[in-house]
Short mmCIF file of C-alpha atoms and ligand atoms in Angstrom, two decimals:
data_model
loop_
_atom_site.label_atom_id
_atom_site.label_comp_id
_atom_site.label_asym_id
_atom_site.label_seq_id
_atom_site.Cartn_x
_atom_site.Cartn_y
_atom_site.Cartn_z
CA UNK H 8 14.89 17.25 -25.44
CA UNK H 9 11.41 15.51 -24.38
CA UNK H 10 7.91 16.78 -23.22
CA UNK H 11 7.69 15.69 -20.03
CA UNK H 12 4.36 15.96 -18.09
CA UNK H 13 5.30 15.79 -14.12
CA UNK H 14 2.27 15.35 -11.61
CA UNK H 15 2.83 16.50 -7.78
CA UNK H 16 0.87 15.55 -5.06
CA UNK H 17 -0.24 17.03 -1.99
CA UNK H 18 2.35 16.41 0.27
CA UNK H 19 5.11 17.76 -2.60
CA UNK H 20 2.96 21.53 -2.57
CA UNK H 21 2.26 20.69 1.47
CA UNK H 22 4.13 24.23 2.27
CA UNK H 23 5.26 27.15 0.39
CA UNK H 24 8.90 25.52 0.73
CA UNK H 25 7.44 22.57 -0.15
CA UNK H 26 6.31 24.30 -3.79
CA UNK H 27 9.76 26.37 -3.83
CA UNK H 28 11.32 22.96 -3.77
CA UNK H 29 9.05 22.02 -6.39
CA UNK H 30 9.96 25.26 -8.14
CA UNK H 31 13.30 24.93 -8.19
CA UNK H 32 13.27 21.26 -9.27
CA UNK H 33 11.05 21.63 -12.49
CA UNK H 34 13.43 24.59 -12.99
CA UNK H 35 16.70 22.12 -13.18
CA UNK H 36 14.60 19.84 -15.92
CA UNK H 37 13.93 22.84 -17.99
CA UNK H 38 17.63 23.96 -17.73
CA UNK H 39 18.16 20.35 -19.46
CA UNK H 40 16.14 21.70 -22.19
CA UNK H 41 12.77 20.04 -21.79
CA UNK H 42 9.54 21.52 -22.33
CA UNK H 43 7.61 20.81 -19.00
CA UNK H 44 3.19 20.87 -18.18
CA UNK H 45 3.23 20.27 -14.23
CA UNK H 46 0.16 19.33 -12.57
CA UNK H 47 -0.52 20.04 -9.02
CA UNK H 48 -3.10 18.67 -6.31
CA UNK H 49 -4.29 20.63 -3.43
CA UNK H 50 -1.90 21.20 -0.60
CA UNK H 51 -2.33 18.11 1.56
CA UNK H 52 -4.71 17.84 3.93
CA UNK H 53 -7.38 21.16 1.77
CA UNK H 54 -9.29 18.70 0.09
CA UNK H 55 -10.48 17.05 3.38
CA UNK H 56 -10.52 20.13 4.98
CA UNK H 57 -12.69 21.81 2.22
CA UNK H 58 -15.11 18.66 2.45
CA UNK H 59 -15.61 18.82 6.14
CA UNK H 60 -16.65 22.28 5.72
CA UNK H 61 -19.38 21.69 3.29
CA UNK H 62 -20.47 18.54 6.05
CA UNK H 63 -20.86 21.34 8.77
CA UNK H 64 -23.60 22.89 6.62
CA UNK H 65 -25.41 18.90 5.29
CA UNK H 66 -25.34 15.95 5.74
CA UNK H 67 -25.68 15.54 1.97
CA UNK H 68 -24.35 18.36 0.37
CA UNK H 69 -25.57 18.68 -3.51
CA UNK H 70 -22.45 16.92 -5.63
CA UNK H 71 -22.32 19.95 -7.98
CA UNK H 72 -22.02 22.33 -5.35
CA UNK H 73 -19.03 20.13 -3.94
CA UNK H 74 -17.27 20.25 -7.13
CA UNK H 75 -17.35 23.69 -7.32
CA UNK H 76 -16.20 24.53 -4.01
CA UNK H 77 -13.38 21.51 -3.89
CA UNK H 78 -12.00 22.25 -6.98
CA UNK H 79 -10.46 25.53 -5.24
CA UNK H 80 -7.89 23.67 -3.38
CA UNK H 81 -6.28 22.75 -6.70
CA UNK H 82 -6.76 26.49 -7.71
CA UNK H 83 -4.53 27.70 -4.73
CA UNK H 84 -1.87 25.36 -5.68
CA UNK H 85 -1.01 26.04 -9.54
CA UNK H 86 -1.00 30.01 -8.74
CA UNK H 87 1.44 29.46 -6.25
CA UNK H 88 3.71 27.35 -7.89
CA UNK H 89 3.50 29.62 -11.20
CA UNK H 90 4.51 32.37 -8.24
CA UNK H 91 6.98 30.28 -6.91
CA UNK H 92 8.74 29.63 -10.66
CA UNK H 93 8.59 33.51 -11.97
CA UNK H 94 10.49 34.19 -8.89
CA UNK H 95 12.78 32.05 -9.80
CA UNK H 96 13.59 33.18 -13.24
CA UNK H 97 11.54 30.30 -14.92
CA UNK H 98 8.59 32.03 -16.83
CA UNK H 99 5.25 30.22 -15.87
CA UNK H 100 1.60 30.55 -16.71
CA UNK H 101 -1.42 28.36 -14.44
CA UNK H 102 -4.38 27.35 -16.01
CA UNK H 103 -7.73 25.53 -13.85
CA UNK H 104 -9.02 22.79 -15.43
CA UNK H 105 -11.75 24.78 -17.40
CA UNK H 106 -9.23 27.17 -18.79
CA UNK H 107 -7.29 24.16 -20.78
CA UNK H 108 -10.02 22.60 -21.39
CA UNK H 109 -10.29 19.83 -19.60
CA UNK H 110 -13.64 18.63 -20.29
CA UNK H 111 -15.36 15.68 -18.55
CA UNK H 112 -19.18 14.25 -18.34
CA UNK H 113 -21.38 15.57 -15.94
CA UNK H 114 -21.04 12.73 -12.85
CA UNK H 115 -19.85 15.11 -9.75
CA UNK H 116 -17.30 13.79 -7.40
CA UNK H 117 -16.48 11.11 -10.62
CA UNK H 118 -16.59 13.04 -13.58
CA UNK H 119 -14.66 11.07 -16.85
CA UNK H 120 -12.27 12.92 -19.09
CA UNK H 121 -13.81 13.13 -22.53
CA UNK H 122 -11.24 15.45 -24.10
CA UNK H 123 -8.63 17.55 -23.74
CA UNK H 124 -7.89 20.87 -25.89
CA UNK H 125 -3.90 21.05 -26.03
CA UNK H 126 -4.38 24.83 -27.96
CA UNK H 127 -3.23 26.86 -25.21
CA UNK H 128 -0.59 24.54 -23.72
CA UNK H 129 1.04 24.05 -26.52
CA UNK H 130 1.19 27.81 -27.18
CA UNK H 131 3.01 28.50 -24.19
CA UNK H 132 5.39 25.72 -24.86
CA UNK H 133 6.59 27.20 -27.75
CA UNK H 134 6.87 30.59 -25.91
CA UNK H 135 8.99 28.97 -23.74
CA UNK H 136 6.78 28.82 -20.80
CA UNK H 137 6.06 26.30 -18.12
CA UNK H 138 2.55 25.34 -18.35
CA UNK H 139 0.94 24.80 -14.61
CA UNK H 140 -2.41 22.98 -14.74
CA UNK H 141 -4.80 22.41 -12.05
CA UNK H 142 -5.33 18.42 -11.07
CA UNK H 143 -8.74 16.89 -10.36
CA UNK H 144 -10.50 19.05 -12.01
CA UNK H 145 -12.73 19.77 -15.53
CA UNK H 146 -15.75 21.32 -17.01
CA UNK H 147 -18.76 19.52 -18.38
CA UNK H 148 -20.54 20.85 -21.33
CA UNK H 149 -22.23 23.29 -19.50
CA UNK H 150 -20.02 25.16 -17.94
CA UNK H 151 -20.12 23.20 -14.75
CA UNK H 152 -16.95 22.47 -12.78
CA UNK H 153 -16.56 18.84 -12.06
CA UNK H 154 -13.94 16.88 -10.44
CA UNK H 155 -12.48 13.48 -10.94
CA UNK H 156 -12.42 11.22 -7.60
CA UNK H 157 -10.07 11.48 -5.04
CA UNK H 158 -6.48 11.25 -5.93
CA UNK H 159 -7.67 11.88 -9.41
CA UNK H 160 -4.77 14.56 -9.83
CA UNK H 161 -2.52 11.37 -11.37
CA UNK H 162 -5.29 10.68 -13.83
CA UNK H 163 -5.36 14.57 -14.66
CA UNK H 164 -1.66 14.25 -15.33
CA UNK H 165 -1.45 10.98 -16.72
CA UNK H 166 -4.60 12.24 -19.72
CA UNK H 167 -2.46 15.58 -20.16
CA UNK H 168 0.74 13.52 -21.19
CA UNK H 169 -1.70 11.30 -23.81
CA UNK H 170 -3.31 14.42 -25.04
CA UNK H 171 0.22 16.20 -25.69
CA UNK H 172 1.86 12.98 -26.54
CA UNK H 173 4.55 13.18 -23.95
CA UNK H 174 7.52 11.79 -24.09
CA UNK H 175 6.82 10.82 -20.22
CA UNK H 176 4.16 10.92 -17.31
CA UNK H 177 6.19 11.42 -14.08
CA UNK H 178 3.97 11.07 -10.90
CA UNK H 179 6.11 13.05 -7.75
CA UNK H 180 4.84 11.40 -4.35
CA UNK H 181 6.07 10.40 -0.93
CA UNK H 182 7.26 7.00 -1.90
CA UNK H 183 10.81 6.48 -4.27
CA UNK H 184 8.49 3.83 -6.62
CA UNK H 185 6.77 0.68 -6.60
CA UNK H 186 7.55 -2.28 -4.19
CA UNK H 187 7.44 -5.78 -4.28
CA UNK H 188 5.41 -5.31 -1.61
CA UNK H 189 4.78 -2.84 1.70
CA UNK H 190 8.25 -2.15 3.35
CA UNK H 191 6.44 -1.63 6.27
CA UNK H 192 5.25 -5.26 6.46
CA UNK H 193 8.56 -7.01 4.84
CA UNK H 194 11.70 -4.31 5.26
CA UNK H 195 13.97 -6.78 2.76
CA UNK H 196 10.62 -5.27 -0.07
CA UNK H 197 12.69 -3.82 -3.14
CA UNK H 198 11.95 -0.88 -5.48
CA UNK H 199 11.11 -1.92 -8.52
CA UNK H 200 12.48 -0.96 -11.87
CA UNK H 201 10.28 -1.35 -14.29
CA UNK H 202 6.28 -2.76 -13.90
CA UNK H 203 3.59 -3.15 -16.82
CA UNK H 204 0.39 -1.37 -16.78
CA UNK H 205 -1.58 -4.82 -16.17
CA UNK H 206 0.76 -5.79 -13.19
CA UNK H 207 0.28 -2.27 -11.39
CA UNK H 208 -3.41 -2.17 -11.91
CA UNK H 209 -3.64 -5.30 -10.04
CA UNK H 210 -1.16 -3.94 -7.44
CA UNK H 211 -3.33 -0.82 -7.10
CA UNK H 212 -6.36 -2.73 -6.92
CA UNK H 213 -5.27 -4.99 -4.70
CA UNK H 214 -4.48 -2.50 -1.92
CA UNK H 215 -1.37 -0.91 -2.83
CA UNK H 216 -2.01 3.04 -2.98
CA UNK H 217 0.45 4.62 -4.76
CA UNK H 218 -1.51 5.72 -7.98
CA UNK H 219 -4.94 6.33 -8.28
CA UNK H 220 -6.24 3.19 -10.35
CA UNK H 221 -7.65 5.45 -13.20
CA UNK H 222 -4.92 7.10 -13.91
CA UNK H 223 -3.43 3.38 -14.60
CA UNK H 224 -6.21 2.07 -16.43
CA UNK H 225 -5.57 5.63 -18.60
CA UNK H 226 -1.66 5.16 -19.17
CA UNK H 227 -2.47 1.74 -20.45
CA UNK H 228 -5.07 2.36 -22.61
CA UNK H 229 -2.75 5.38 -24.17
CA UNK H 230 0.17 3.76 -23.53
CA UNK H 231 1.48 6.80 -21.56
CA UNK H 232 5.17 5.70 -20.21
CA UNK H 233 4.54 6.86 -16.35
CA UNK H 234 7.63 6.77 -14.16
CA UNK H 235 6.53 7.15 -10.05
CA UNK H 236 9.32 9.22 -8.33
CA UNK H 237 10.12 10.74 -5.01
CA UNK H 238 9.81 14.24 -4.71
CA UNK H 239 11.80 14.10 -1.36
CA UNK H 240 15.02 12.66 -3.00
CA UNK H 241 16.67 14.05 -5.98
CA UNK H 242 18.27 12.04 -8.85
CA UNK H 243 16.43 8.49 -8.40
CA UNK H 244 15.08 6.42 -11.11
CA UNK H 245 11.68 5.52 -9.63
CA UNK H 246 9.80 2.68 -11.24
CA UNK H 247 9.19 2.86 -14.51
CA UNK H 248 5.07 1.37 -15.67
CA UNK H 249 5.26 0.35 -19.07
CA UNK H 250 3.75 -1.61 -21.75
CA UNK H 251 6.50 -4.09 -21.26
CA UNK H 252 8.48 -5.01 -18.59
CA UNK H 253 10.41 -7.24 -20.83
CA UNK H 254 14.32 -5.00 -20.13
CA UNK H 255 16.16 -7.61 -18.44
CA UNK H 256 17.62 -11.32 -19.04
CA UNK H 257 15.97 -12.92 -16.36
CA UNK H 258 11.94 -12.14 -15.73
CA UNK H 259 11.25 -12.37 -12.52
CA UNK H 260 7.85 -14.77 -12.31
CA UNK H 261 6.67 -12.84 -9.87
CA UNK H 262 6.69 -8.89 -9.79
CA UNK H 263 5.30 -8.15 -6.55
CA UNK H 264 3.00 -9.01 -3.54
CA UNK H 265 -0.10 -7.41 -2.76
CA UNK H 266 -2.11 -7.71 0.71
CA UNK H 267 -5.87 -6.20 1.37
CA UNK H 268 -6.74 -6.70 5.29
CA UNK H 269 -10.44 -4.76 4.47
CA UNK H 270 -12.08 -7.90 3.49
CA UNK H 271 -14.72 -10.02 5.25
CA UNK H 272 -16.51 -13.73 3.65
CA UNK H 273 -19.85 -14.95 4.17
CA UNK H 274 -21.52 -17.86 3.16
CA UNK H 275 -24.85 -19.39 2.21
CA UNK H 276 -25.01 -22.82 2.93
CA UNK H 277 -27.69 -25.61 1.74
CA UNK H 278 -28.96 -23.71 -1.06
CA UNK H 279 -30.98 -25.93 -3.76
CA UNK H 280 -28.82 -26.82 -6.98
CA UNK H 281 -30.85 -25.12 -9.79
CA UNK H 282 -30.44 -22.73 -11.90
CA UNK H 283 -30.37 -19.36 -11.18
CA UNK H 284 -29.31 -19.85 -7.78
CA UNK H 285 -26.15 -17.70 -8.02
CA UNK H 286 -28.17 -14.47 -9.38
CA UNK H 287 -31.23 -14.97 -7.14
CA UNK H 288 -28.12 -14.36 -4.04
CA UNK H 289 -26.04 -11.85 -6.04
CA UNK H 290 -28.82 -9.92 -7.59
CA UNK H 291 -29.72 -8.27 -3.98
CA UNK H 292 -26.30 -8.08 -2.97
CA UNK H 293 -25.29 -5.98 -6.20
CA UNK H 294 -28.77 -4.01 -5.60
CA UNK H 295 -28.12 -3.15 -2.10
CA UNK H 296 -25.03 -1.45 -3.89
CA UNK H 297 -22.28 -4.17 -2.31
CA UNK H 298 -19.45 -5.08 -4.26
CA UNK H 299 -18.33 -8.46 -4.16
CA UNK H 300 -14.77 -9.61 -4.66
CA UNK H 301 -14.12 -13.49 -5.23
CA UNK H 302 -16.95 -16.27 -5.58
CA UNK H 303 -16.60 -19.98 -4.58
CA UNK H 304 -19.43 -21.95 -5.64
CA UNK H 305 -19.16 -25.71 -4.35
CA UNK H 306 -19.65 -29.00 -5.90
CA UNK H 307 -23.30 -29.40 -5.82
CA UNK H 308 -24.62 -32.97 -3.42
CA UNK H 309 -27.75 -34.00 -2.92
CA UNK H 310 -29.30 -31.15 -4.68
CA UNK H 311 -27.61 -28.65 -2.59
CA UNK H 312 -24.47 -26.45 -2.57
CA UNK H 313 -22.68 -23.57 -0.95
CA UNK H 314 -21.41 -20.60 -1.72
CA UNK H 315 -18.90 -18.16 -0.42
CA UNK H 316 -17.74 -14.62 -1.60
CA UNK H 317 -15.90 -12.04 -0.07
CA UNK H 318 -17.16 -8.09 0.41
CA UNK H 319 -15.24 -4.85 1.64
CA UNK H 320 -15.44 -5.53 5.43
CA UNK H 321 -17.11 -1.90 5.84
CA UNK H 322 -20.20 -3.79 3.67
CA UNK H 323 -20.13 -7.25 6.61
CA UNK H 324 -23.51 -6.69 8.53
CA UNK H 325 -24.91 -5.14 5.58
CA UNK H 326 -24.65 -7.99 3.49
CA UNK H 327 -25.26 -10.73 6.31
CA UNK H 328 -29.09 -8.60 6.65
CA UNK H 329 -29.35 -8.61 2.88
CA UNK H 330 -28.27 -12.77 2.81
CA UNK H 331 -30.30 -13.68 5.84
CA UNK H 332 -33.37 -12.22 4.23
CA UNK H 333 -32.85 -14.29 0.94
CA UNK H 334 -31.91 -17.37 2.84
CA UNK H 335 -35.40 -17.61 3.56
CA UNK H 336 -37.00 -17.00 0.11
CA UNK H 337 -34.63 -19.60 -1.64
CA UNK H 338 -34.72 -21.60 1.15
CA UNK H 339 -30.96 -21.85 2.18
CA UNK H 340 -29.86 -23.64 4.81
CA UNK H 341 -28.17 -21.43 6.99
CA UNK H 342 -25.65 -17.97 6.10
CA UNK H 343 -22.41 -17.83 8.31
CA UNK H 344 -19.53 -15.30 8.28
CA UNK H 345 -16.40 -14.22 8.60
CA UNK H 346 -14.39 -10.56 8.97
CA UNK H 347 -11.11 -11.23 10.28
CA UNK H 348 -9.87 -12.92 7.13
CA UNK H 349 -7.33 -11.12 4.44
CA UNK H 350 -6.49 -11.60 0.90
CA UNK H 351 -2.41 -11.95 -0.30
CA UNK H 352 -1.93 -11.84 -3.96
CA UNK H 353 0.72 -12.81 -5.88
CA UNK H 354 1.05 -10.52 -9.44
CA UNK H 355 3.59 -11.04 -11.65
CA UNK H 356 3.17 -11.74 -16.26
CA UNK H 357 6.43 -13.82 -16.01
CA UNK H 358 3.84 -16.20 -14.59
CA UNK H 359 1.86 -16.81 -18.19
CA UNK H 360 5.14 -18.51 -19.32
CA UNK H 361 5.63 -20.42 -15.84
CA UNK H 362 4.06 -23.79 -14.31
CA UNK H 363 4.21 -24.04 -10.86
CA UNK H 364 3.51 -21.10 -9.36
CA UNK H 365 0.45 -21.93 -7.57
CA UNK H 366 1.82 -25.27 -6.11
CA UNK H 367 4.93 -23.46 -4.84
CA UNK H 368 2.51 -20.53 -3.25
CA UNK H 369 0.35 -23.31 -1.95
CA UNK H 370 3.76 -25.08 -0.85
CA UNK H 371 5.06 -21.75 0.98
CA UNK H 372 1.76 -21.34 2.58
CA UNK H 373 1.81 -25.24 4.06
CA UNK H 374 5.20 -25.19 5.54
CA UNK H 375 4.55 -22.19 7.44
CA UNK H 376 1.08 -23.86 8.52
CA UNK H 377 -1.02 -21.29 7.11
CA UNK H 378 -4.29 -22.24 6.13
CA UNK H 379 -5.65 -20.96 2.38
CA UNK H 380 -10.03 -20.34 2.76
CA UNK H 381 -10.14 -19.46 -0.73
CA UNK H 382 -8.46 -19.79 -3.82
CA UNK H 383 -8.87 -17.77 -6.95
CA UNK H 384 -6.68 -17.14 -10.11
CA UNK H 385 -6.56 -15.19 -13.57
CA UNK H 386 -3.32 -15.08 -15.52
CA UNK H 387 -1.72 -12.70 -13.96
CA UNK H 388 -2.82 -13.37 -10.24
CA UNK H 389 -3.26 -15.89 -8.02
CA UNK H 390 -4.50 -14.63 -4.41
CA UNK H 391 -5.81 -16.27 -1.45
CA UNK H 392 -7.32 -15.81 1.76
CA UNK H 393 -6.27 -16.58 4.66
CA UNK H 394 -6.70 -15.81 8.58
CA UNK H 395 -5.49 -12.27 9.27
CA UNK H 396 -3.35 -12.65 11.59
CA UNK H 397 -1.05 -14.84 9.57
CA UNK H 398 -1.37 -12.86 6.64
CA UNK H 399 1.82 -10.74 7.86
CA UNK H 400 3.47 -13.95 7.97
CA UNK H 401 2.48 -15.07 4.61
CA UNK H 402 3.85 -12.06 2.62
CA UNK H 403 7.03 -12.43 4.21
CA UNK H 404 7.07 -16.59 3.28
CA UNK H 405 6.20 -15.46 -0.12
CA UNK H 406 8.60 -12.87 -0.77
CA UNK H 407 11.75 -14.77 0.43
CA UNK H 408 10.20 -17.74 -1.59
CA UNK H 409 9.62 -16.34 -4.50
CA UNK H 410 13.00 -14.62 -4.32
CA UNK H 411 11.74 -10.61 -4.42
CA UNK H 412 13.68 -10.00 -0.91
CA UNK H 413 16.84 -7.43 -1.64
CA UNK H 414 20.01 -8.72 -1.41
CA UNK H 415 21.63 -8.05 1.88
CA UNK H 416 24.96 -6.23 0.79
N1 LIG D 27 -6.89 16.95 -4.03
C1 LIG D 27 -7.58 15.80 -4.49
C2 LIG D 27 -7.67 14.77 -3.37
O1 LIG D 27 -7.21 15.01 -2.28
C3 LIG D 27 -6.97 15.20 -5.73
C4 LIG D 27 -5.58 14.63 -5.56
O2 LIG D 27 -4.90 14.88 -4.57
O3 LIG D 27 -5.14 13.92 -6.46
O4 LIG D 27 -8.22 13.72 -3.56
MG1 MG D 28 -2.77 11.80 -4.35
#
């Protein structure tokens, strides 16, 4: 018998069959004799909905006001399901995320968990209930309702399982697990078993959506077993996102592929060598509220250099105004550009204990006549950019290369 936290997302309470089927499947676990806290999101599609309502009225509506009115999607959602579960013979209670308590800071629309009180949950465990808790939401020390981010249901569930010290953190979405990569780019892309918590934080942050990257960042820290499952299928294993991935003989090197199309480069050219150059360009671009991704500095020659990062292509014209204008106080040659480029990564912590990895990418890359604009590493990573139209092409080179396609049966 375990405590099992399960979290289900929108599309899993989309209907009330959808939450029957929800119903009926947290009822099977219990049958099995587990003691079960299931967090819910809003029905898919509220949360926008709810948003675009609060638009119609401003253009900037006031962030606590947003929270409070939001935070009723997720409201609707666990009263149904505790509905949904009496009626089927399983006794159920619902809770919002100030009647736990979940309690957070004070930063609407991002609020951060700061505790959870386990009191009442654990109460109805023992009374044999199954404890329904809203996702997304908290209270700050005032009183105020707050909410977590978007998709911050899995980092809801994910703290619920750490405070109770769950056996397991089960995330119910659309997808059966983790791929090596997209299906929809390579179809050969397997499921994977078993990921670490480093390996899927760089897969989430790299573009793959599956989990909301703070709920990762939480399991990790907790070391909160989390197991991604389809609520559309019954009886499959998911991936499992562990501390260590370490279960079979073989390691693969590389655990996956990750791809990010949203990504433009710019570059400063001519800029003089001295110190402080690299602040006196990134200060504005960090000011102006731009995040910036990977940074080439050249070689200086002559007293001169160049420098290249990349930026979220939403941020391109942005930070070409914000470079052009510093070009001339530093005294830069010229600032050039470029937003049809993407980024493929390759992740995988079988590749701390492996030479080689980058010269076979680099080889894979070559043969298909791809051409790599940037290069960056860290020890579990080693991504590059490339032209985006081949990057399609280069996933699919590295998969088969790196031996992550399925085998054809
Ligand atoms: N309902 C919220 C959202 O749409 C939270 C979640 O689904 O996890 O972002
Ligand atoms: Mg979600």
């Amino acid at each position: 018998m375990a405590l099992i936290v399960q979290k289900y997302g929108g599309t899993s309470v989309g209907s009330p069959e959808r939450i029957q089927a929800v119903a009926e499947r947290v009822k099977r676990w219990r049958e099995q004799g587990h003691d079960l806290v299931v967090v819910v999101s809003a029905m898919s599609g509220e949360t926008n909905r709810l948003i675009a309502l609060a638009r119609a009225l401003s253009h900037d509506p006031d962030p606590r006001e947003l929270d409070q009115m939001v935070a009723t999607g997720e409201q609707v959602t666990i009263a149904l399901l505790a509905i949904a579960l009496q009626e089927a013979g399983v006794p159920a209670r619902s809770y919002t995320g100030a009647q736990v308590a979940v309690l957070t800071d004070s930063a609407y629309g991002k609020a951060r968990i700061e505790a959870i009180d386990d009191e009442r949950m654990r109460a109805d465990l023992a009374a044999g209930k199954v404890v329904v808790v809203a996702g997304f939401q908290g209270i700050d020390a005032e009183g105020n309702t707050t909410t977590l981010g978007r998709g911050g249901s899995d980092t809801t569930g994910v703290a619920l399982a750490a405070a109770l010290k769950a056996d397991e953190c089960q995330i119910y979405t659309d997808v059966d697990g983790v791929y090596t990569t997209d299906p929809r780019v390579v179809p050969q892309a397997r499921r994977l078993q078993r990921i670490t918590f480093e390996e899927m934080l760089e897969m989430a942050s790299l573009g793959s959506k599956v989990l909301q990257i703070r709920s990762v960042e939480f399991a990790g820290k907790y070391n909160v077993p989390l197991r991604v499952l389809s609520s559309f299928q019954e009886g499959g294993e998911g991936t499992l996102i562990t501390l260590d991935a370490e279960d079979s003989m073989e390691k693969p090197v590389i655990s996956g592929i990750a791809f990010n199309r949203d990504e433009a480069k710019v570059t400063v050219r001519g800029v003089p060598d001295t110190p402080g150059i690299a602040y006196r360009i990134l200060g504005p671009v960090g000011e102006a509220n731009i995040e910036i991704d990977m940074i080439v500095q050249n070689v200086g020659a002559d007293g001169l250099t160049d420098f290249t990062f990349t930026v979220n292509r939403a941020d391109y014209r942005k930070v070409l105004t914000v470079l052009e204008r510093i070009a001339g106080e530093i005294g830069a040659r010229e600032v050039s550009g470029d937003d049809k480029i993407a980024k493929v990564s390759l992740v995988g912590v079988g590749m701390r204990s492996h030479a080689g990895v980058a010269a076979k990418m680099f080889e894979t890359l070559a043969r298909e006549s791809i051409n790599i604009q940037m290069i960056s590493t860290s020890e579990i990573k080693i991504s590059v950019v490339v032209q985006e139209k081949y990057m399609e092409l280069a996933v699919r080179a590295l998969h088969s290369a790196f031996d992550l396609d399925a085998a054809v049966e």
